[in-house]
Coordinates of C-alpha atoms in Angstrom, one line a residue:
M1 CA 328.7 198.3 55.6
S2 CA 330.2 201.4 56.9
D3 CA 333.7 200.6 55.8
D4 CA 333.9 201.9 52.2
K5 CA 336.8 199.5 51.4
K6 CA 335.0 196.4 52.6
K7 CA 331.8 197.5 50.8
A8 CA 333.8 197.8 47.5
E9 CA 335.3 194.4 48.0
Y10 CA 331.9 192.9 48.7
D11 CA 330.4 194.5 45.6
A12 CA 333.3 193.3 43.4
Y13 CA 333.8 189.7 44.8
G14 CA 330.9 188.7 47.0
H15 CA 331.1 187.3 50.5
A16 CA 334.2 185.1 49.7
F17 CA 336.4 188.2 50.0
S18 CA 334.4 190.2 52.5
G19 CA 336.9 190.1 55.4
S20 CA 339.0 187.7 57.3
G21 CA 336.0 185.7 58.5
G22 CA 335.1 184.4 55.0
P23 CA 333.9 180.9 54.2
Q24 CA 336.1 177.9 55.1
G25 CA 338.6 177.0 52.4
W26 CA 339.1 180.6 51.3
G27 CA 341.6 183.1 52.7
G28 CA 340.3 186.5 53.8
G29 CA 341.8 189.9 53.4
N30 CA 343.0 191.6 50.3
P31 CA 342.1 189.6 47.1
F32 CA 345.0 191.0 45.2
G33 CA 347.8 189.7 47.4
G34 CA 349.3 191.4 50.4
E35 CA 350.5 189.6 53.5
T36 CA 347.6 187.3 53.8
G37 CA 347.0 186.6 50.1
V38 CA 344.4 184.1 48.8
E39 CA 345.3 180.5 49.2
F40 CA 343.0 177.5 48.7
D41 CA 343.4 173.9 47.7
I42 CA 341.7 173.0 44.5
N43 CA 341.6 169.4 45.5
D44 CA 339.6 170.3 48.6
I45 CA 337.1 172.0 46.4
F46 CA 336.5 168.9 44.3
E47 CA 336.3 166.8 47.4
N48 CA 333.6 169.2 48.7
F49 CA 331.7 168.7 45.4
G50 CA 332.1 165.0 45.8
D51 CA 330.4 165.2 49.2
M52 CA 327.5 167.2 47.7
F53 CA 327.0 164.9 44.7
G54 CA 327.6 161.5 46.0
G55 CA 331.4 161.3 45.7
G56 CA 331.6 161.9 42.0
F57 CA 334.6 164.3 42.4
G58 CA 336.1 163.1 45.7
G59 CA 339.1 160.7 46.0
A60 CA 341.6 159.5 43.5
R61 CA 340.3 158.3 40.3
Q62 CA 341.8 155.1 38.9
K63 CA 343.6 155.7 35.6
R64 CA 342.3 153.8 32.6
G65 CA 344.2 152.8 29.4
R66 CA 343.1 153.9 25.9
D67 CA 340.3 152.1 24.1
I68 CA 341.1 150.4 20.8
S69 CA 338.6 149.9 17.9
I70 CA 339.0 147.5 15.0
D71 CA 336.8 146.4 12.0
I72 CA 336.1 142.8 11.1
E73 CA 334.5 141.6 7.9
L74 CA 332.2 138.5 8.0
T75 CA 330.5 136.4 5.4
F76 CA 326.7 136.2 5.5
K77 CA 326.9 132.6 6.8
E78 CA 329.5 133.5 9.5
A79 CA 327.2 136.2 10.8
V80 CA 324.2 133.8 11.0
F81 CA 326.0 131.0 12.8
G82 CA 328.8 132.8 14.6
V83 CA 332.5 132.3 14.3
E84 CA 335.8 132.7 16.2
R85 CA 338.3 135.2 14.7
K86 CA 341.8 135.7 15.9
V87 CA 343.4 139.1 15.5
L88 CA 347.0 140.3 16.1
L89 CA 347.3 143.7 17.8
S90 CA 350.4 145.6 18.6
K91 CA 349.6 147.4 21.9
N92 CA 350.7 148.1 25.5
N93 CA 350.1 145.1 27.7
T94 CA 350.6 144.5 31.4
C95 CA 354.1 143.2 31.9
N96 CA 353.9 139.4 32.4
Q97 CA 357.2 139.4 34.3
C98 CA 356.3 141.8 37.1
Q99 CA 352.5 141.6 36.8
G100 CA 352.4 145.3 36.3
S101 CA 354.2 146.3 39.5
G102 CA 357.4 147.5 37.7
A103 CA 359.6 145.7 40.2
K104 CA 362.2 143.1 39.4
A105 CA 361.1 139.6 40.4
G106 CA 362.0 138.9 44.1
T107 CA 362.4 142.5 45.0
E108 CA 360.1 144.9 46.9
L109 CA 358.5 148.2 46.4
T110 CA 359.8 151.1 48.5
T111 CA 358.3 154.4 49.6
C112 CA 358.4 157.1 46.9
E113 CA 360.8 159.9 47.9
T114 CA 359.1 162.4 45.6
C115 CA 355.8 162.4 47.5
N116 CA 356.9 160.6 50.7
G117 CA 354.5 157.8 50.1
N118 CA 351.4 160.1 49.8
G119 CA 350.9 159.5 46.1
K120 CA 350.2 163.2 45.7
V121 CA 352.3 166.3 45.3
R122 CA 351.2 169.9 46.1
E123 CA 352.1 172.8 43.9
T124 CA 351.7 176.5 44.9
R125 CA 351.7 179.3 42.4
Q126 CA 351.5 183.0 42.9
S127 CA 349.1 185.2 40.9
I128 CA 347.4 188.6 41.2
M129 CA 344.7 186.8 43.2
G130 CA 347.2 185.5 45.7
S131 CA 348.7 182.0 46.1
F132 CA 347.0 179.0 44.7
T133 CA 347.7 175.5 45.7
T134 CA 346.9 172.5 43.6
V135 CA 347.2 168.8 44.3
R136 CA 348.0 166.2 41.6
A137 CA 349.0 162.6 41.4
C138 CA 352.8 162.0 41.8
S139 CA 354.3 161.3 38.4
A140 CA 357.2 159.4 40.0
C141 CA 355.0 156.7 41.4
N142 CA 351.9 157.2 39.4
G143 CA 350.0 158.1 42.5
T144 CA 350.6 154.8 44.3
G145 CA 353.2 156.1 46.8
K146 CA 355.5 153.2 46.0
V147 CA 358.3 152.7 43.5
P148 CA 360.4 149.6 42.6
K149 CA 363.5 149.1 44.6
E150 CA 364.9 147.4 41.5
K151 CA 363.2 147.9 38.2
C152 CA 361.9 145.1 36.1
G153 CA 364.2 144.5 33.2
H154 CA 361.4 143.4 30.9
C155 CA 359.4 146.6 31.1
A156 CA 362.1 149.0 32.5
G157 CA 360.0 149.5 35.6
T158 CA 356.9 150.9 33.9
G159 CA 354.7 147.8 34.5
V160 CA 353.7 147.8 30.8
R161 CA 355.3 146.6 27.6
K162 CA 354.4 147.1 24.0
E163 CA 354.1 143.8 22.1
E164 CA 352.0 141.9 19.7
S165 CA 349.0 140.1 21.2
E166 CA 346.8 137.5 19.6
I167 CA 343.2 138.0 20.7
A168 CA 340.5 135.4 20.1
I169 CA 337.1 137.1 19.4
N170 CA 334.1 135.0 19.7
I171 CA 331.4 136.4 17.4
P172 CA 328.0 135.1 18.5
A173 CA 325.4 133.7 16.1
G174 CA 322.9 136.2 14.6
V175 CA 325.0 139.3 14.5
E176 CA 324.0 142.0 12.0
N177 CA 325.9 144.5 9.9
G178 CA 327.3 147.5 11.9
E179 CA 327.0 145.7 15.2
V180 CA 329.8 146.5 17.8
I181 CA 331.2 143.9 20.3
R182 CA 333.0 145.2 23.4
L183 CA 335.8 143.2 24.9
T184 CA 336.5 144.6 28.4
G185 CA 340.1 145.0 29.4
Q186 CA 341.5 144.1 25.9
G187 CA 342.6 147.7 25.1
E188 CA 345.8 149.5 25.9
A189 CA 347.3 148.8 29.4
I190 CA 348.6 151.8 31.4
P191 CA 351.0 151.9 34.4
Q192 CA 349.3 151.5 37.7
G193 CA 345.8 151.6 36.1
V194 CA 343.3 149.4 34.4
P195 CA 343.4 148.5 30.6
G196 CA 341.0 150.1 28.2
D197 CA 338.5 148.1 26.1
L198 CA 338.6 146.7 22.6
Y199 CA 335.6 147.6 20.4
V200 CA 335.0 145.3 17.3
K201 CA 332.8 146.7 14.6
L202 CA 331.3 144.0 12.3
H203 CA 330.8 144.4 8.6
V204 CA 328.6 141.6 7.2
H205 CA 328.7 140.9 3.4
G206 CA 325.3 140.2 1.8
D207 CA 324.3 136.9 0.1
Q208 CA 323.0 137.2 -3.5
D209 CA 320.5 134.4 -3.0
V210 CA 319.5 134.5 0.7
K211 CA 318.1 137.5 2.6
R212 CA 317.5 138.0 6.3
D213 CA 314.3 139.2 7.9
G214 CA 314.8 139.1 11.7
L215 CA 315.4 135.5 12.6
N216 CA 314.0 134.2 9.3
L217 CA 316.0 133.6 6.1
I218 CA 314.3 134.1 2.7
R219 CA 315.1 132.6 -0.6
T220 CA 313.3 132.9 -3.9
L221 CA 312.4 129.7 -5.8
P222 CA 311.5 130.0 -9.5
V223 CA 308.9 127.3 -10.3
K224 CA 307.8 126.2 -13.8
L225 CA 304.2 127.0 -14.7
T226 CA 303.3 123.3 -15.2
D227 CA 304.8 122.5 -11.8
A228 CA 302.8 125.3 -10.2
L229 CA 299.7 123.7 -11.7
L230 CA 300.5 120.1 -11.0
G231 CA 302.9 120.3 -8.1
N232 CA 306.5 118.9 -7.9
T233 CA 309.5 118.4 -5.7
Y234 CA 312.3 121.0 -5.8
H235 CA 315.8 120.9 -4.2
V236 CA 316.5 124.0 -2.2
E237 CA 319.9 125.1 -0.8
T238 CA 319.7 126.4 2.8
L239 CA 322.6 127.6 4.9
D240 CA 322.5 124.2 6.5
G241 CA 322.7 122.3 3.2
G242 CA 320.3 121.1 0.6
V243 CA 316.7 120.2 1.4
D244 CA 314.0 118.7 -0.8
I245 CA 310.7 120.7 -0.6
K246 CA 307.3 119.7 -2.0
V247 CA 305.7 122.4 -4.1
P248 CA 302.0 121.8 -3.9
A249 CA 299.7 121.8 -7.0
G250 CA 298.0 125.1 -7.5
V251 CA 300.7 127.1 -5.7
K252 CA 300.3 130.8 -6.3
H253 CA 302.9 133.3 -7.4
G254 CA 304.4 135.0 -4.3
E255 CA 303.2 132.3 -1.9
T256 CA 305.7 131.3 0.8
L257 CA 306.7 127.8 1.9
R258 CA 308.2 127.4 5.3
I259 CA 311.1 125.1 6.4
K260 CA 311.0 125.2 10.2
G261 CA 314.2 125.6 12.3
K262 CA 316.6 126.5 9.5
G263 CA 316.8 130.2 10.1
V264 CA 319.0 132.4 12.3
P265 CA 319.9 130.9 15.8
S266 CA 318.9 132.9 18.8
G267 CA 319.5 131.3 22.2
N268 CA 317.8 127.9 22.3
R269 CA 315.7 128.5 19.2
R270 CA 316.0 129.2 15.5
G271 CA 314.0 131.1 13.0
D272 CA 312.7 129.5 9.8
F273 CA 313.8 129.3 6.2
L274 CA 311.2 130.8 4.0
V275 CA 310.9 129.8 0.3
K276 CA 309.1 132.5 -1.8
I277 CA 307.6 131.0 -4.9
T278 CA 307.9 132.8 -8.3
I279 CA 306.1 131.3 -11.3
A280 CA 308.2 131.4 -14.4
T281 CA 305.9 132.2 -17.3
P282 CA 307.3 131.0 -20.7
T283 CA 307.7 133.7 -23.3
K284 CA 307.6 131.4 -26.3
L285 CA 305.4 128.4 -26.9
S286 CA 305.6 125.6 -29.4
R287 CA 302.4 125.0 -31.5
K288 CA 301.6 122.0 -29.4
A289 CA 302.0 123.9 -26.2
Q290 CA 300.0 126.8 -27.5
K291 CA 297.2 124.4 -28.5
L292 CA 297.2 122.9 -25.0
V293 CA 297.1 126.3 -23.3
E294 CA 294.2 127.3 -25.6
E295 CA 292.3 124.1 -24.5
L296 CA 292.9 125.0 -20.9
R297 CA 291.6 128.5 -21.5
D298 CA 288.5 127.1 -23.2
E299 CA 288.0 125.1 -20.0
G300 CA 288.2 128.3 -17.9
V301 CA 291.6 127.5 -16.3

């Protein structure tokens, strides 16, 4: 580089400013302005990135409404078997009179005069680096290139309207505490875009008698010492209702009895209801009972 000025520009700014024959998309010449200036389209740069990375930056990106999150409390039984809950939300919905177009029923959309139907507007600003041109979606038509000839009176031509909506939430069987359900398209609506989503966080209250272990439900059953030795029938409450269960003679403390198919539903099957035996040892004995126990001890029981 024999030209000292060009060499200085190259050292300071690289090849992008090294003369009028610079890369496509950039203006050549003096980087600080002058007659040629620096002018480029930011939108073109993102489109070039889109070409390089599979279109991630290219083209117009469809707008999306805001997501909404709510909390729902469930009883233990509701979480096991599932339930339908209805909630009332005040949010922006797509106008049901114009179906989101913003146009009065029976009227048409016309070409937007702000962007001449392009859906985009260009803005050029001057800086010490020259003139910079940016492209953005037209705010008058929300990037569609069309505006209502006559505005919808229900939504004032916006295509959305804030109102209370009752939403039915089907909570499936077997959900657990802290689980989140996503309802696509039930969030906030937005003009000329897609609605956001509704996220429902579940808070399950515990049961003082029944615990959950995966698909199985567990309940503790206190059994008298004599019944543990001789056996007996006990009435056990499951989440499906009462069931009579046979406690076999000689059952051990901590042993588990199984009631099949009375646990947590999952698809076409259900877990089991487990009954954990605890043997209640008496703290006081009558003289007769004490004598009988002593006789048992003498027999090696």
